[in-house]
Coordinates of C-alpha atoms in Angstrom, one line a residue:
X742 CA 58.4 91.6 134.6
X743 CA 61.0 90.9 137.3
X744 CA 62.9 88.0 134.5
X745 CA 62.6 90.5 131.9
X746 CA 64.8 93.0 134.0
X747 CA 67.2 90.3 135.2
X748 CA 67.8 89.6 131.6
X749 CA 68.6 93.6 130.8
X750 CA 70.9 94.1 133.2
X751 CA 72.9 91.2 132.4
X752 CA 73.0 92.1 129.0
X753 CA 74.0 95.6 130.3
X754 CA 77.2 94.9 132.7
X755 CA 78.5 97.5 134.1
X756 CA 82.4 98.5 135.7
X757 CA 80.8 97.8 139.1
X758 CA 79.8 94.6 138.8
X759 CA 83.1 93.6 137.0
X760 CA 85.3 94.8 140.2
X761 CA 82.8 92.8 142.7
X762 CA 84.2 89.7 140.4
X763 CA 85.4 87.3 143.4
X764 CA 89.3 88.0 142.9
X765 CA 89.4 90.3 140.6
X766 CA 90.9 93.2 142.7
X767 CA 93.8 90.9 144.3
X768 CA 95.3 91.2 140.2
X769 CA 93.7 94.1 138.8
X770 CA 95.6 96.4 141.3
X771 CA 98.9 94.8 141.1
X772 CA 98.7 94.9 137.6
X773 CA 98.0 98.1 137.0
X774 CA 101.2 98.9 139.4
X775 CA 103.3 96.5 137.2
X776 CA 102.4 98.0 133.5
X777 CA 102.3 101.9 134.5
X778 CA 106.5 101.9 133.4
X779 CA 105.9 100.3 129.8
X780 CA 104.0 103.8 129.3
X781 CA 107.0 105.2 130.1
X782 CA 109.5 103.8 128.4
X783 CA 109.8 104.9 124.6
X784 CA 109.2 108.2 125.8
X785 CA 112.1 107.9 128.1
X786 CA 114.2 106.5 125.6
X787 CA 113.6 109.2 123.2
X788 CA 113.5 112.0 125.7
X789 CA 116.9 110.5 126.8
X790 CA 118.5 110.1 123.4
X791 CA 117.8 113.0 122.0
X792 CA 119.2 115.1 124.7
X793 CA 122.8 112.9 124.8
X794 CA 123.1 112.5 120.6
X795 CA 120.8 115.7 119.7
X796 CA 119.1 113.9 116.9
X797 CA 115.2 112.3 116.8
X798 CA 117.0 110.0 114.0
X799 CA 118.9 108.1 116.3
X800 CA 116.7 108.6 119.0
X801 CA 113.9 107.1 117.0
X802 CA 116.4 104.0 115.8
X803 CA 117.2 103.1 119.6
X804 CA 113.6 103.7 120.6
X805 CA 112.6 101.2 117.5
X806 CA 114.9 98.4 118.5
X807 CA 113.1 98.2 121.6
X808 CA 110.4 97.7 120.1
X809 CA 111.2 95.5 117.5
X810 CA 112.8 93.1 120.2
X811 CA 109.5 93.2 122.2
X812 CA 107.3 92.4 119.4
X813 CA 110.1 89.8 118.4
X814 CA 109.6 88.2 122.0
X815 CA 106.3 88.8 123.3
X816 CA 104.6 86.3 121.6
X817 CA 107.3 83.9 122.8
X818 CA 107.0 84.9 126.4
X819 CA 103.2 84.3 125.6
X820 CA 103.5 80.5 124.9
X821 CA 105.5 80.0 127.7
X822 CA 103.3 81.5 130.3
X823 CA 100.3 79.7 128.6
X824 CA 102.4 76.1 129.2
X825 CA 104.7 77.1 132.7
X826 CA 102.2 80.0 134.0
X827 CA 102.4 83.9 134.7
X828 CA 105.2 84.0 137.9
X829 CA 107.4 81.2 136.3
X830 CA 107.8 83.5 133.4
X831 CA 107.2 87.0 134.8
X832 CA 109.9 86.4 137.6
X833 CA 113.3 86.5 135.7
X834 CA 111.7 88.9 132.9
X835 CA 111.5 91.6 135.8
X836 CA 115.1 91.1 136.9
X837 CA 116.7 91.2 133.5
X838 CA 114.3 94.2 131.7
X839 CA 115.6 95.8 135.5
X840 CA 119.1 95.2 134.9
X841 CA 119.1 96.0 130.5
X842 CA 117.4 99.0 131.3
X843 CA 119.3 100.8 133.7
X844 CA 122.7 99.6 131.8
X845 CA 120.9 101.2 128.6
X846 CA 120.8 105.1 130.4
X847 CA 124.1 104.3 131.5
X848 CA 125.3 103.6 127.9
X849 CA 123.4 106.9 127.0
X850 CA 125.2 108.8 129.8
X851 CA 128.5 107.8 128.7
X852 CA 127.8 108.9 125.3
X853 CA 128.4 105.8 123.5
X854 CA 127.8 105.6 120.0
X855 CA 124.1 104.9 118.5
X856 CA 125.1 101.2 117.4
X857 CA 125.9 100.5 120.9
X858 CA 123.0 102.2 122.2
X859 CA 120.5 100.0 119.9
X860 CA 122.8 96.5 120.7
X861 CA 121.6 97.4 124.4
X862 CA 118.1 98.3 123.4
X863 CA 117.9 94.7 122.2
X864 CA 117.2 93.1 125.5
X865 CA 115.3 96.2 127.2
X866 CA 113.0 95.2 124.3
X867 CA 112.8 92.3 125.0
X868 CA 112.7 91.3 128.3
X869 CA 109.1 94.1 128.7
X870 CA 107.0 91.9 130.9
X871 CA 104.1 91.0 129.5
X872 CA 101.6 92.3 132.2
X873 CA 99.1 93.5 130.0
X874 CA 98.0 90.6 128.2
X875 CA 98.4 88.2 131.2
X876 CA 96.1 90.7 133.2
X877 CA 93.6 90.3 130.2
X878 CA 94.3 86.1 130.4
X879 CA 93.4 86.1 133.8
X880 CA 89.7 88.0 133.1
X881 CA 89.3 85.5 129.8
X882 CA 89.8 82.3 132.9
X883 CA 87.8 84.3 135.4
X884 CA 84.6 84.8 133.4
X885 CA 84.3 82.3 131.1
X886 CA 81.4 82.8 129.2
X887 CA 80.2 85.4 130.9
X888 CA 78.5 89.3 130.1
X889 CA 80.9 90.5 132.0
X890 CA 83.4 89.8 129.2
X891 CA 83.5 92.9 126.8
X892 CA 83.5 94.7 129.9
X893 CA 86.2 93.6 131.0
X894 CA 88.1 94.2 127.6
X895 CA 86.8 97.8 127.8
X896 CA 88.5 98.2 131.3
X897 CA 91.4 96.8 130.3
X898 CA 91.7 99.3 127.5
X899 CA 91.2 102.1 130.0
X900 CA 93.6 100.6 132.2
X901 CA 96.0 100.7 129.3
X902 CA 95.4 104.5 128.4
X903 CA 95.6 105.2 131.5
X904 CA 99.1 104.1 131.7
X905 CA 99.3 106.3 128.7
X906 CA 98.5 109.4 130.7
X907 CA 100.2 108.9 133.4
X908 CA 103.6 107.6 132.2
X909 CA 104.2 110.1 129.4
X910 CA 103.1 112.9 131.7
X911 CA 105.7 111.2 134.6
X912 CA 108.4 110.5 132.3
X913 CA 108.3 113.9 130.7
X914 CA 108.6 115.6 133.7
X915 CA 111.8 113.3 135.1
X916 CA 113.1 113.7 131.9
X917 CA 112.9 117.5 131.8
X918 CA 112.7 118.0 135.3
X919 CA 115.1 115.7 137.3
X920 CA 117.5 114.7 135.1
X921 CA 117.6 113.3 131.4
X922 CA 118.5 109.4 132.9
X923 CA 115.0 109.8 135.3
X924 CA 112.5 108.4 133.4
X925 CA 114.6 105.1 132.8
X926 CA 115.6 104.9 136.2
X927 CA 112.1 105.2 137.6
X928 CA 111.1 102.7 135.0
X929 CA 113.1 100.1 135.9
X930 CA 112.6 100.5 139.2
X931 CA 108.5 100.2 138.9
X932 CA 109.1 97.4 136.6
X933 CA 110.7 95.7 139.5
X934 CA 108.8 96.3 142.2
X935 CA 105.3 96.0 140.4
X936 CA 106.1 93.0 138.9
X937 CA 106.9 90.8 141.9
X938 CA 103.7 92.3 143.4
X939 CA 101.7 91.2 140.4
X940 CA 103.7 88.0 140.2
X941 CA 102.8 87.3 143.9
X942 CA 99.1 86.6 143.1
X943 CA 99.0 83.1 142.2
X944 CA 95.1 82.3 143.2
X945 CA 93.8 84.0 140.1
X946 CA 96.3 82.7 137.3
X947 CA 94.6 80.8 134.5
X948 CA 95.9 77.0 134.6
X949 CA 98.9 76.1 132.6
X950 CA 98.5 74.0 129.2
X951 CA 101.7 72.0 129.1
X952 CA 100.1 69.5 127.1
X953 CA 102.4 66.5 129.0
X954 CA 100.4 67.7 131.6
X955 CA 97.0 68.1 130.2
X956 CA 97.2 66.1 127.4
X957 CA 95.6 68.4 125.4
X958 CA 96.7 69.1 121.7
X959 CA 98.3 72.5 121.6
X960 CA 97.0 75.5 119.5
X961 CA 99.1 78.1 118.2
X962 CA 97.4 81.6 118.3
X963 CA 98.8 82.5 114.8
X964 CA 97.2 79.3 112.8
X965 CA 94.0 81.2 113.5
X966 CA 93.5 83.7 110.6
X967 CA 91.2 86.0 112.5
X968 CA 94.0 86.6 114.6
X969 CA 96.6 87.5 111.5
X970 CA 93.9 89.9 110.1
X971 CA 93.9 91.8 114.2
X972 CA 97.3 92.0 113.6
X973 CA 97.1 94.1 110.8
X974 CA 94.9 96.6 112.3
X975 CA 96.9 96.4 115.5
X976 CA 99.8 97.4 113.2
X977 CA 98.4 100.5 112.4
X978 CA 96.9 101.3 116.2
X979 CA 101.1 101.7 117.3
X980 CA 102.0 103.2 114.3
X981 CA 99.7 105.6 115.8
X982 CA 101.2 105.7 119.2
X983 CA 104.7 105.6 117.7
X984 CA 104.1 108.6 115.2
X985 CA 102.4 110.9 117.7
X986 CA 105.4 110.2 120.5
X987 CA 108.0 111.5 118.1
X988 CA 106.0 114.7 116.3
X989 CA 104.5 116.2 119.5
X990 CA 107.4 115.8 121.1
X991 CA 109.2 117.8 117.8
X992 CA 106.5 120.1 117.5
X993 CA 106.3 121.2 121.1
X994 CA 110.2 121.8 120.7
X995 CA 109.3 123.9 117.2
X996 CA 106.8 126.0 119.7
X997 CA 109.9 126.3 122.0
X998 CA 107.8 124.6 124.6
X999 CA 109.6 121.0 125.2
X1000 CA 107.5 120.6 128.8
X1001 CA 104.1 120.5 126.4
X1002 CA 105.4 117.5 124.9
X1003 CA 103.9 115.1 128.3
X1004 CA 100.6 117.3 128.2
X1005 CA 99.6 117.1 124.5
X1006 CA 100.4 113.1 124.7
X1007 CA 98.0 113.1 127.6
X1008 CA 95.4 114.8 125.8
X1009 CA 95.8 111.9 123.5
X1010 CA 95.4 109.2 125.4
X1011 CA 93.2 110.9 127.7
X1012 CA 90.5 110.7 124.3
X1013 CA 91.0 106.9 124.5
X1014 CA 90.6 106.4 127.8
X1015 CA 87.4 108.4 127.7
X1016 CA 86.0 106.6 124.6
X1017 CA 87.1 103.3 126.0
X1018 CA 84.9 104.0 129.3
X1019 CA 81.9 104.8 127.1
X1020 CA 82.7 101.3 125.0
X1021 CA 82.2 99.4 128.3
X1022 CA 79.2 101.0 129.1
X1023 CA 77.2 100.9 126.1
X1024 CA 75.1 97.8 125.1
X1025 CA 76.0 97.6 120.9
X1026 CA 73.4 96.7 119.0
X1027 CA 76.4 95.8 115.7
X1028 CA 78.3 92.7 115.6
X1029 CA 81.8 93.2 116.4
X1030 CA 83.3 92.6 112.7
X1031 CA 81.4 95.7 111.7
X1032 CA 82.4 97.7 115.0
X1033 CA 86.4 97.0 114.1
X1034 CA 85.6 98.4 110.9
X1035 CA 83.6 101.4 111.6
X1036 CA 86.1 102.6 114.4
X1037 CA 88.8 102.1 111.9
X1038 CA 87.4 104.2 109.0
X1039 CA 87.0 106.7 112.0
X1040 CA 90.5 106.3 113.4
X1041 CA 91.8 107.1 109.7
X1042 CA 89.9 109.8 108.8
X1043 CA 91.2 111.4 112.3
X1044 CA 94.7 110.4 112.0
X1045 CA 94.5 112.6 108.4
X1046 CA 94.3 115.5 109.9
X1047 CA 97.5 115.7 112.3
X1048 CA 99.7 117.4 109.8
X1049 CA 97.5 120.1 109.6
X1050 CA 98.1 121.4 112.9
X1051 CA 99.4 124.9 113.3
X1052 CA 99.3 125.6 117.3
X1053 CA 99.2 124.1 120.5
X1054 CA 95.5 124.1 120.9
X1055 CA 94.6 123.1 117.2
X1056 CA 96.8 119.9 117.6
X1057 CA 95.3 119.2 121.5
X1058 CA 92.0 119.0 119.9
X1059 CA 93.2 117.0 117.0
X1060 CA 94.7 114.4 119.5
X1061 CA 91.8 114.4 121.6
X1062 CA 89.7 113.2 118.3
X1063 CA 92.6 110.8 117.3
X1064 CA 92.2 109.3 121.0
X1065 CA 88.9 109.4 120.9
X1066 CA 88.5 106.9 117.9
X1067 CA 91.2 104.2 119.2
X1068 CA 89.2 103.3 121.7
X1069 CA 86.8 101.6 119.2
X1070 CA 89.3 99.6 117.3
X1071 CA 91.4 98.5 120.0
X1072 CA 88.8 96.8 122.4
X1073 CA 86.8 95.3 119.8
X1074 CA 90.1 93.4 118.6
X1075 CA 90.5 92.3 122.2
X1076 CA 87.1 91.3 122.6
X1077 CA 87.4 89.2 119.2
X1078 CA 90.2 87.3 120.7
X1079 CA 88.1 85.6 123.4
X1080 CA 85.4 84.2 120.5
X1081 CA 88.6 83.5 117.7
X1082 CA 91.0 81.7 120.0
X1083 CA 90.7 78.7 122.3
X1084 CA 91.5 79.0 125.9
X1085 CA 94.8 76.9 125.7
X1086 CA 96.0 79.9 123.0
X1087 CA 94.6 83.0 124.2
X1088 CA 97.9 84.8 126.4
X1089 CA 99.9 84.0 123.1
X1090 CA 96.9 86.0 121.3
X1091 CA 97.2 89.2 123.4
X1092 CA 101.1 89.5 123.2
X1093 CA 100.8 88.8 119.7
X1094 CA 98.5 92.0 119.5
X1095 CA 100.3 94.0 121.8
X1096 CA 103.7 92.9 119.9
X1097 CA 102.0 94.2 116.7
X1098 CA 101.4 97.5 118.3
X1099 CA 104.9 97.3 119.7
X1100 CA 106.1 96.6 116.3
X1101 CA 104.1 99.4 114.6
X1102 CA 105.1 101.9 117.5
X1103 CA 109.0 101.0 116.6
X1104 CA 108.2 101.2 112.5
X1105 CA 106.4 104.7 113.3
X1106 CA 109.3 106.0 115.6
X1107 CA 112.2 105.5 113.1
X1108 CA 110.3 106.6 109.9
X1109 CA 108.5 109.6 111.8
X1110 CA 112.1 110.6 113.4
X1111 CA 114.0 110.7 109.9
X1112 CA 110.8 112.9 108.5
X1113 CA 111.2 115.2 111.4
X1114 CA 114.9 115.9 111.5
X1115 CA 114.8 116.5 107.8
X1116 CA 111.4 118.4 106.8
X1117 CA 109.7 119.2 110.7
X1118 CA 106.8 117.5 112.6
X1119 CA 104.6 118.2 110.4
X1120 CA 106.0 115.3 108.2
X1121 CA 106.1 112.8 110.8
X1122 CA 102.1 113.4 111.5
X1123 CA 102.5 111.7 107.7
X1124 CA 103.1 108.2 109.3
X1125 CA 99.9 107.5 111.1
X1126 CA 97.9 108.9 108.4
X1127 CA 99.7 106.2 105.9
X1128 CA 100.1 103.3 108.4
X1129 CA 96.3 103.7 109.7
X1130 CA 95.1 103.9 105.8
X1131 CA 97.5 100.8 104.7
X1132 CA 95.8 98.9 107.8
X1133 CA 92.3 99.6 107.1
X1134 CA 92.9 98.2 103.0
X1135 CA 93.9 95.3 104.5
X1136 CA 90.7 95.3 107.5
X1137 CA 88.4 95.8 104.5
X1138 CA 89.8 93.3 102.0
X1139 CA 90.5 90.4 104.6
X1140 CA 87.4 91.4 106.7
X1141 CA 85.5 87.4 106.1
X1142 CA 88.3 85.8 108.3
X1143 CA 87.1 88.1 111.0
X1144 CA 84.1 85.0 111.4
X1145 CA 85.0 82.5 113.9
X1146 CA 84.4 79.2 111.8
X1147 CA 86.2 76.2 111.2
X1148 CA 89.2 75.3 113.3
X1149 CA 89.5 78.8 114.9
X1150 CA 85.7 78.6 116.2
X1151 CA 85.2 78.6 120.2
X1152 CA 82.6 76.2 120.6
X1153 CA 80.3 77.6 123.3
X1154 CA 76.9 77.8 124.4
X1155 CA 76.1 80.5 121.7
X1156 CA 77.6 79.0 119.0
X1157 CA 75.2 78.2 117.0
X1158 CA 74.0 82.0 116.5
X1159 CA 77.5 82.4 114.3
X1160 CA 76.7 79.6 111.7
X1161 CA 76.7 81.5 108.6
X1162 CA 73.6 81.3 106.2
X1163 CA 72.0 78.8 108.5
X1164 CA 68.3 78.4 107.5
X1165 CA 66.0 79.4 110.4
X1166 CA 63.5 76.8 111.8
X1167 CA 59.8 78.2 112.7
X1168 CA 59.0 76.4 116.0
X1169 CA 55.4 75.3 116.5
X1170 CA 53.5 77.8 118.7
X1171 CA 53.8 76.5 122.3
X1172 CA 50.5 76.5 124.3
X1173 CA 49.3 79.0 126.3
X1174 CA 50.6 77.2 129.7
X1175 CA 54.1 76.5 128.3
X1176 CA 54.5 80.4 127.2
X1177 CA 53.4 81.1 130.6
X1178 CA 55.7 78.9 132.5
X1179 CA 59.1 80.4 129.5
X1180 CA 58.2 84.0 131.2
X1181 CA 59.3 82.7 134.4
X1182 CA 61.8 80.1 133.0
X1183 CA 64.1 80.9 130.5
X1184 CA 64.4 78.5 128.1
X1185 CA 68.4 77.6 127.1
X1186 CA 68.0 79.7 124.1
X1187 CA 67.0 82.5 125.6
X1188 CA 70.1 81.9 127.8
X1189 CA 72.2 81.8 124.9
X1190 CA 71.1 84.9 123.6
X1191 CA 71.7 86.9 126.5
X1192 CA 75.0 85.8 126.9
X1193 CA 76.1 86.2 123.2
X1194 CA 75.2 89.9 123.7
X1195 CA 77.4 90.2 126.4
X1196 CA 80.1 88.2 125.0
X1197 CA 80.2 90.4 121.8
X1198 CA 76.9 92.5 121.5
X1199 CA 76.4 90.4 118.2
X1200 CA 73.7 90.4 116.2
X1201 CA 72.6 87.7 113.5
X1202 CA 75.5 87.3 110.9
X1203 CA 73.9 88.7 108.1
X1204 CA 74.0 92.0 109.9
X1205 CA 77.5 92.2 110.5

C-alpha cells in the first residue's frame, strides 16, 4: 500500500514540491523580476506611437519591427547561451535593449518620422533578453528526467501570463497616467536592473556546449522537425497576443474608454494564467500530441468569436475564454521540447518558440492595425481568427512529426514506451514470491512508467 501511494504522488507533482527543488528559488525569483518588462513593451510602444503619430498603422509597423528583430535574433542569442552560457550573453543584451529603448521614446518624443521610428525599433527588438527560455533551460538541467518536469512547464506558463497581467495593466496606466514615454522608460529600466539580478545567479545555469570544450557534436534545434511543426502553432499563439493588443486597445477607444484597454488585456491573460495553473495540477491521462491538438481546435473555435463583440462585458468574457484555451497549447509545446530536443539544443528550442510568438505578435500587430484604422476593431479581431485557423491546418496535416523518433529522439529511461507499432511481449507469470517481493520493489519498468507520466502524461502511442 505504502509503494503504491509513493508511486501516485509522483505521478501527481505538484507547484509545492517544484519550488522545494534545491535552487530553484535563487532563479525563479530573479527571473520573474527580469521578464515582467517584455510584457510591457509592445503595449508601450503602441500606447506611445499612437499618441505622438495618431495612427494604430504606424503604431502597429514600429511595434512589428520589434518584433520581427526579436524573433530574427532570439534564436541566435539561443545558440550562444547554449555554447558561452546565460550571464556571458545576458550581460551586454541588458545594457544595449537599456540604451535602444530609451533612445526609441526619445525618437517618439521628438516626433520623428515613422521610418526612423522602425530603424530604432530594430535593435529594441533585438537585443529583448531572452529570460524566458533561459529560465525554462535552467528547469530542463535541474530536473532531468524528472515528474517534476511538465510542472515546471506549467509554471513557467503561469509565470509568463502573469507578466501578461501585470505589464499591460502597469504600462497602460504609465502610459495614460504619467506620461505617454512611461511605460518605455520603466521598461528599460526593469530590464536593467532585473537582468543583472537574474544574470548574478550562476550556481543554477545549465553547463555550456562549446563543443571545443565538450567535444560533443552540436545539434541545431531547427533540424529537428517536431520543432518546425511547434513553430507553426506557436505562430498562431502571438498572432493571438498581437491581434488582441491592437483591437482592445481600438475598441476600448471606440467605447471612449482608453483606460479599459490594460483591464480587458488582463482579463485575457488572466484566463491563461488560470488554465495554465489547472494544466500543472492535473495528471493527463492523453499523450501530449493529442493535447496540442485538442487545445488548438479549442483556441480556434474561441478566437472566432472576438469580432462579434458589441460591449465591454461581452468582449471581457470573450477574452477570458480566448485565455482560457492558450493555456493548453502553449505548455504542451513546451513540454514537447524537453522529449524532441537533446539537451545540448534545448535554450535554442525555447527562443525559437518564443521568437515564433514574437514573430506572430509583430505579423498580427501590423495587419490588425491597418484593419482597424480603416474598417474598426472589429476587423482586426479578424486576424487571430485567420492566423489561429491557418496554424491549426498545418498542426493537423504535419501532426506525425510531433513523434520523437529518429535523430530528434531523446533517448531516456522511457524510451522504449514511444517505439511506434512495437509488438508487445507477454512475460511469463512470475511466482508468487517474486510478485510479492515487485510490491515492495519496483521493478525498472515500473520506474519507467511512472516517470514517462510525469515527463509527458503519455499514454501508449496508439492512443495519441
Amino acid at each position: 500500500m505504502t509503494s503504491a501511494v509513493t508511486s501516485d504522488t509522483s505521478a501527481r507533482p505538484g507547484y509545492g514540491q517544484l519550488l522545494r527543488t534545491p535552487g530553484a528559488l535563487g532563479f525563479v525569483l530573479p527571473g520573474f523580476a527580469a521578464r515582467l518588462p517584455f510584457g510591457m513593451l509592445t503595449i508601450s510602444i503602441l500606447l506611445l506611437v499612437q499618441h505622438t503619430t495618431g495612427s494604430y498603422g504606424s503604431a502597429g509597423i514600429v511595434a512589428a519591427v520589434t518584433g520581427i528583430s526579436m524573433a530574427l535574433s532570439a534564436p541566435l542569442m539561443g545558440i550562444f547561451t547554449d555554447r558561452f552560457g546565460q550571464t556571458a550573453v545576458l550581460l551586454p543584451v541588458v545594457l544595449a535593449h537599456s540604451a535602444a529603448v530609451t533612445g526609441l521614446a526619445a525618437l517618439a518624443l521628438l516626433d520623428a518620422p515613422v521610418w526612423a521610428l522602425a530603424l530604432a525599433a530594430v535593435p529594441t527588438g533585438a537585443s529583448v533578453p531572452q529570460v524566458g527560455p533561459m529560465v525554462r533551460a535552467r528547469w530542463a538541467a535541474t530536473l532531468e528526467g524528472s515528474p517534476l518536469l511538465p510542472t515546471a512547464a506549467a509554471f513557467e506558463s503561469v509565470t509568463d501570463e502573469f507578466t501578461f497581467v501585470v505589464g499591460p495593466v502597469l504600462a497602460t496606466a504609465l502610459c495614460t497616467g504619467v506620461h505617454p514615454a512611461a511605460g518605455l522608460v520603466t521598461e528599460a529600466a526593469l530590464t536593467l536592473l532585473g537582468g543583472l539580478l537574474f544574470a548574478a545567479q550562476r550556481a543554477s545555469q545549465p553547463k555550456t556546449h562549446a563543443p571545443s570544450v565538450t567535444g560533443e557534436k552540436r545539434a541545431f534545434a531547427l533540424s529537428f522537425p517536431g520543432l518546425r511543426v511547434l513553430i507553426f502553432a506557436f505562430l498562431g499563439i502571438g498572432a493571438v497576443f498581437g491581434g488582441m493588443q491592437v483591437s482592445l486597445a481600438a475598441f476600448s477607444n471606440e467605447m471612449g474608454n482608453p483606460g479599459a484597454n490594460g483591464l480587458l488585456y488582463g482579463v485575457f491573460a488572466a484566463g491563461n494564467m488560470i488554465a495554465g495553473i489547472a494544466m500543472g495540477a492535473i495528471a493527463w491521462k492523453i499523450g501530449p500530441r493529442r493535447r496540442l491538438i485538442l487545445g488548438y481546435i479549442g483556441l480556434t473555435a474561441a478566437a472566432s468569436v472576438l469580432w462579434a463583440a458589441n460591449s465591454m462585458i461581452l468582449l471581457g468574457a470573450l477574452g477570458l475564454v480566448v485565455g482560457l484555451c492558450i493555456a493548453p497549447a502553449l505548455i504542451t509545446g513546451y513540454t514537447m521540447v524537453e522529449q524532441l530536443i537533446p539537451a545540448n539544443a534545448r535554450t535554442e528550442a525555447f527562443t525559437w518558440l518564443t521568437g515564433s510568438i514574437a514573430f506572430g505578435q509583430a505579423i498580427a500587430v501590423i495587419l490588425a492595425g491597418r484593419l482597424t484604422d480603416a474598417h474598426g476593431s472589429s476587423f482586426g479581431f479578424l486576424v487571430p481568427m485567420g492566423a489561429t485557423a491557418l496554424a491549426l491546418t498545418a498542426l493537423l496535416a504535419l501532426r506525425a512529426r510531433l513523434a520523437p523518433k529518429g535523430p530528434g529522439r531523446i533517448v531516456n529511461a522511457s524510451a522504449q514506451e514511444d517505439a511506434p507499432s512495437a509488438p508487445v511481449k507477454t512475460e511469463p507469470k512470475a511466482p508468487a514470491t517474486a510478485q510479492a517481493t515487485a510490491r515492495t520493489t519496483p521493478s525498472a519498468a515500473s520506474r519507467n512508467r511512472v516517470n514517462e507520466r510525469g515527463m509527458g502524461h503519455r499514454v501508449p502511442v496508439t492512443v495519441d
